[in-house]
Coordinates of C-alpha atoms and ligand atoms in Angstrom, one line a residue:
X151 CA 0.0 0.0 0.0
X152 CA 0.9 3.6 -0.8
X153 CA 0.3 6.5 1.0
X154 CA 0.7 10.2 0.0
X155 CA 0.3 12.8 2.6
X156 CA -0.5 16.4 1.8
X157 CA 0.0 18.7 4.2
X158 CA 1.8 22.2 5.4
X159 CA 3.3 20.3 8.1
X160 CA 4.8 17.4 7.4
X161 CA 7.3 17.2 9.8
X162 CA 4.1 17.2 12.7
X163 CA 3.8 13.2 10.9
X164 CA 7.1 12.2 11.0
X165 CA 7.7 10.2 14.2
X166 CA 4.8 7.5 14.1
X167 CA 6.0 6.2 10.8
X168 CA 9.8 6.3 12.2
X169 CA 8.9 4.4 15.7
X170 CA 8.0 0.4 16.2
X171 CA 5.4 -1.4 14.0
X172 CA 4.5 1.4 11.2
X173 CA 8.5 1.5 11.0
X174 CA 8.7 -1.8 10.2
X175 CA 6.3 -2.1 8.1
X176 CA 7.5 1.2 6.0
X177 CA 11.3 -0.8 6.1
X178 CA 9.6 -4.2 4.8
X179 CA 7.9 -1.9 2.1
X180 CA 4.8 -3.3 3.4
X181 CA 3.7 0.3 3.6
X182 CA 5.2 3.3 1.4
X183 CA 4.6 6.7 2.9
X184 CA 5.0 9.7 0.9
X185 CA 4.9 13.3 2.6
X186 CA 4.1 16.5 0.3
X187 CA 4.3 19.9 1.5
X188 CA 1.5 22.0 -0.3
X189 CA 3.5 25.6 -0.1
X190 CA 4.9 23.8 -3.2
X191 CA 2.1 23.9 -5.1
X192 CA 2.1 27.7 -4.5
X193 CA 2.3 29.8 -7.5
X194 CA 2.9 32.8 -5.6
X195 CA 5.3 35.0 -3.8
X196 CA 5.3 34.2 -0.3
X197 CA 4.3 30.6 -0.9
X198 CA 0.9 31.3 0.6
X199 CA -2.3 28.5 0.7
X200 CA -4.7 30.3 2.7
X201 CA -6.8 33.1 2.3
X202 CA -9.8 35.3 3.7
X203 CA -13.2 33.7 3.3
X204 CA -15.6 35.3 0.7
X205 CA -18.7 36.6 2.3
X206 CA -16.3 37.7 5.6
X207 CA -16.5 35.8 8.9
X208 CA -13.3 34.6 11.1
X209 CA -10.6 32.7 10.1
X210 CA -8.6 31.6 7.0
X211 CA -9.2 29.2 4.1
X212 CA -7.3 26.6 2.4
X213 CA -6.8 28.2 -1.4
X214 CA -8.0 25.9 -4.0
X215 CA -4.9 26.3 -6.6
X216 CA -2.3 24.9 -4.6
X217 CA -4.8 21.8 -3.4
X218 CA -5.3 21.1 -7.3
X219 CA -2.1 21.4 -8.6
X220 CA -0.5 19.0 -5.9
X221 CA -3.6 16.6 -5.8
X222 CA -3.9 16.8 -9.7
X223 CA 0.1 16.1 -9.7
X224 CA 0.0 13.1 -7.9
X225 CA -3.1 11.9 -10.0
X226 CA -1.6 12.6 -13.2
X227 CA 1.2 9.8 -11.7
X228 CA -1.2 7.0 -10.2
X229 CA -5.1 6.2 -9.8
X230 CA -5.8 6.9 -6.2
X231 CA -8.2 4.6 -5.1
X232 CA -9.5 6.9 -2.3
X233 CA -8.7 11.0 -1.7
X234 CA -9.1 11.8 1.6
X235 CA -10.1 14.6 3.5
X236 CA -9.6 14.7 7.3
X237 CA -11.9 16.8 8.4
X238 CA -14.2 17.1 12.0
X239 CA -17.6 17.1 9.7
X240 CA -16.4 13.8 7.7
X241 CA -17.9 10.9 9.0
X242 CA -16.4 9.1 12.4
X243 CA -13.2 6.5 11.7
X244 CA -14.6 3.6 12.9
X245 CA -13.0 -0.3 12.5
X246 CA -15.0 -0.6 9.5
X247 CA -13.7 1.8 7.5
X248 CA -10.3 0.6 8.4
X249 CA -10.7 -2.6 7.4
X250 CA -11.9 -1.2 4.3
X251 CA -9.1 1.1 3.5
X252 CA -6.7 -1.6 4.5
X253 CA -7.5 -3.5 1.1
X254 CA -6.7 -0.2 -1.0
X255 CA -3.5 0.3 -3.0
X256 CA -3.3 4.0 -2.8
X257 CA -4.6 6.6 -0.8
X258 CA -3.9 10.0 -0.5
X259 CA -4.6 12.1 2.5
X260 CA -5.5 15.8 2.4
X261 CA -4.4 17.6 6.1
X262 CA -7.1 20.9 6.5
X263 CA -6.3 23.7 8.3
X264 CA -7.5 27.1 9.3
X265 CA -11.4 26.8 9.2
X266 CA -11.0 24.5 6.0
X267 CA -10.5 24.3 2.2
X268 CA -12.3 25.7 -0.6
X269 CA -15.2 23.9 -1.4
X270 CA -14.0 23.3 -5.0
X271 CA -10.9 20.9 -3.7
X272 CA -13.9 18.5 -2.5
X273 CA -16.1 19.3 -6.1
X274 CA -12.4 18.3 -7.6
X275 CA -10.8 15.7 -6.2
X276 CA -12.3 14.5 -2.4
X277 CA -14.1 10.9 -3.0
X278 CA -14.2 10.3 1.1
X279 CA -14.2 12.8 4.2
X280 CA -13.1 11.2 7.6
X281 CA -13.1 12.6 11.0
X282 CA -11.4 10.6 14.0
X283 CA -14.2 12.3 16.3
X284 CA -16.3 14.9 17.9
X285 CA -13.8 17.2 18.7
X286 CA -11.5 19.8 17.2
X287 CA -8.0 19.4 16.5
X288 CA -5.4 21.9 15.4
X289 CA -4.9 19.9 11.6
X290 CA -5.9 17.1 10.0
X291 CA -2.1 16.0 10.5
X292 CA -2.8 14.0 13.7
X293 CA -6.2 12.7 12.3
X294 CA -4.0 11.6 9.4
X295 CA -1.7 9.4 11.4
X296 CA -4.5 7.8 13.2
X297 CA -6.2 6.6 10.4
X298 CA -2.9 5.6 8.7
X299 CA -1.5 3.6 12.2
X300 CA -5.4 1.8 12.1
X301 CA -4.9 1.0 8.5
X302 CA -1.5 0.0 8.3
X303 CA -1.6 -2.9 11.3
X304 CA -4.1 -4.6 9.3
X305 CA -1.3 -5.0 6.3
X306 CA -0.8 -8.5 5.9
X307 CA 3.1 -9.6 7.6
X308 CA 2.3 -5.8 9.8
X309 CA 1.7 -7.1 13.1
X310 CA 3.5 -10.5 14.2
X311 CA 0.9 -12.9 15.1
X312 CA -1.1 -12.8 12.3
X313 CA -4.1 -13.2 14.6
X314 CA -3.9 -10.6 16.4
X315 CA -5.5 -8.3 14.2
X316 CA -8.8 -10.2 14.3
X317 CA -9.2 -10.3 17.6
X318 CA -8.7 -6.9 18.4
X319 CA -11.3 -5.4 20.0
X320 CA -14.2 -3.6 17.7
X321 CA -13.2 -6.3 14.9
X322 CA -16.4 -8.6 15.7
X323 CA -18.4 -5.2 17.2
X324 CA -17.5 -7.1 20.7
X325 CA -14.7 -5.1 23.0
X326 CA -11.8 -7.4 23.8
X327 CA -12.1 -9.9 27.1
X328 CA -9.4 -9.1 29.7
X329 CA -6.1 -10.7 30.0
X330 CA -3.2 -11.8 32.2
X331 CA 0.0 -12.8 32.3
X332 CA 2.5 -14.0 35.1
X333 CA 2.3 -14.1 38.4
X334 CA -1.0 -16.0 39.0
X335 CA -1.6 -14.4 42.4
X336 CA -0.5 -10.3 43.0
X337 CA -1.5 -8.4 45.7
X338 CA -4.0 -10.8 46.5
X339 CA -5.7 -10.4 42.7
X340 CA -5.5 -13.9 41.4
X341 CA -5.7 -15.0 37.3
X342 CA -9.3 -16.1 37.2
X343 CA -9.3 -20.7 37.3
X344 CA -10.7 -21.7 33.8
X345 CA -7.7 -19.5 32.2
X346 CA -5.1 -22.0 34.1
X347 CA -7.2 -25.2 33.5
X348 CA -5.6 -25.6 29.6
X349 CA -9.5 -26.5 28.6
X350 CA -9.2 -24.4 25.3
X351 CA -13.6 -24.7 24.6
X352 CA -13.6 -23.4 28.2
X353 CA -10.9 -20.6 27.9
X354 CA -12.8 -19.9 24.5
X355 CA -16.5 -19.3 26.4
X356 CA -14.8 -17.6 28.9
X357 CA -13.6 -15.4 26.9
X358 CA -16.5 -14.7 25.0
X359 CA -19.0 -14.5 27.8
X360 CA -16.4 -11.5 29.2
X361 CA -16.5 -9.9 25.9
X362 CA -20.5 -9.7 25.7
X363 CA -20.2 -8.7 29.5
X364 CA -17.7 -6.3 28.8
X365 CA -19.4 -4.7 25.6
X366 CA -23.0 -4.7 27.6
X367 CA -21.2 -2.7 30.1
X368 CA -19.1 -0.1 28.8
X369 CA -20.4 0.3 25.7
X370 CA -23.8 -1.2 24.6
X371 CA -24.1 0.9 21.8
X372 CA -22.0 -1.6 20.0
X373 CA -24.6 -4.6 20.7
X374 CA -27.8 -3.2 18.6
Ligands
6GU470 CL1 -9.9 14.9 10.8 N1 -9.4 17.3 11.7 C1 -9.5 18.2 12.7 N2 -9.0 19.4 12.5 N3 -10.1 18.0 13.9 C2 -10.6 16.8 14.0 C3 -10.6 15.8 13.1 C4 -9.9 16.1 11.9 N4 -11.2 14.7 13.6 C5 -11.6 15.0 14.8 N5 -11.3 16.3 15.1

């Protein structure tokens, strides 16, 4: 999978895709991530790609020119199979639409800042807008590595134990069950019997029945 990232801070992005798994996934080319800054793309003196809004009201806008040229650039060089817009009013991430994405050969990501981009970047070029939630961020740039992170661990040879990925929590709308590791007994908590016994059908129910509870509990949105 390739990724290109348009932004006018690409260095904000850098870390997560230098650091553990997405690392290792960029060095086994599982994952190819491509940063472009959009100044660029501007055709003017001071390199600028916002501007006031039409009709007045606070705060800048994204400049469609420098948005087309780089987005139309990169198309000009591959068929995206998504453009993305991160933006707070695009519909919520969710595991879904990671799994989705995670089957796609190229995306390209479009960070927004100021109060947004000129309408006629999405009439252009946008086929899907994403938001990670119902809250504001500074950029899309953070937004952007979130969805990235959730879409790269789902690359086949990403994560180590290939199972992992499906039983993450979210991946059957059930949160995950809880877990343990050594020592059986601390401070009086012990590792709960049937997940000693080594009866696997047991450890299996277990596991789902704590799931269901789970999910009922914290978040039975999930089970309708
Ligand atoms: Cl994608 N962008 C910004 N600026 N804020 C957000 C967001 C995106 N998702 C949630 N909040």
């Amino acid at each position: 999978m390739r990724i290109d990232i348009i932004s006018v801070l690409p260095e904000l992005m850098e870390s997560p895709f230098q650091t553990s798994i997405l690392k290792r996934a960029v060095e086994k080319k599982l994952a190819e991530i491509h940063f472009h800054q959009l100044r660029n793309w501007a055709n003017n003196k001071h390199r600028r790609v916002d501007d006031e809004p039409y009709g007045g009201g606070a705060g800048m806008v994204m400049m469609v020119e420098p948005l087309d040229l780089c987005i139309s650039d990169l198309k000009s060089q591959r068929n995206y199979d998504e453009i993305i817009y991160l933006t707070p009013d695009g519909e919520t991430l969710n595991q879904k639409t990671a799994n989705a994405l995670s089957i796609k050969t190229n995306l390209m990501l479009i960070c927004g800042h100021y109060k947004g981009i000129d309408e006629r970047v999405r009439e252009l070029h946008i086929t899907k807008e994403i938001s990670i939630g119902d809250y504001v961020l500074t950029g899309g740039e953070l937004a952007a590595c979130v969805l990235a992170d959730s879409v790269i661990r789902l690359l086949p040879g990403v994560l180590n134990d290939e199972q992992s990925a499906l039983t993450d929590s979210f991946q059957d709308d059930l949160l995950s069950p809880p877990i343990y590791t050594r020592p059986e007994e601390y401070k009086g908590l012990k590792v709960p019997d049937v997940l000693l016994s080594g009866n696997f059908a047991e450890i299996e129910n277990w596991r789902h029945e704590q799931a269901l509870k789970i999910t009922q509990k914290k978040r039975p949105d999930l089970l309708f």
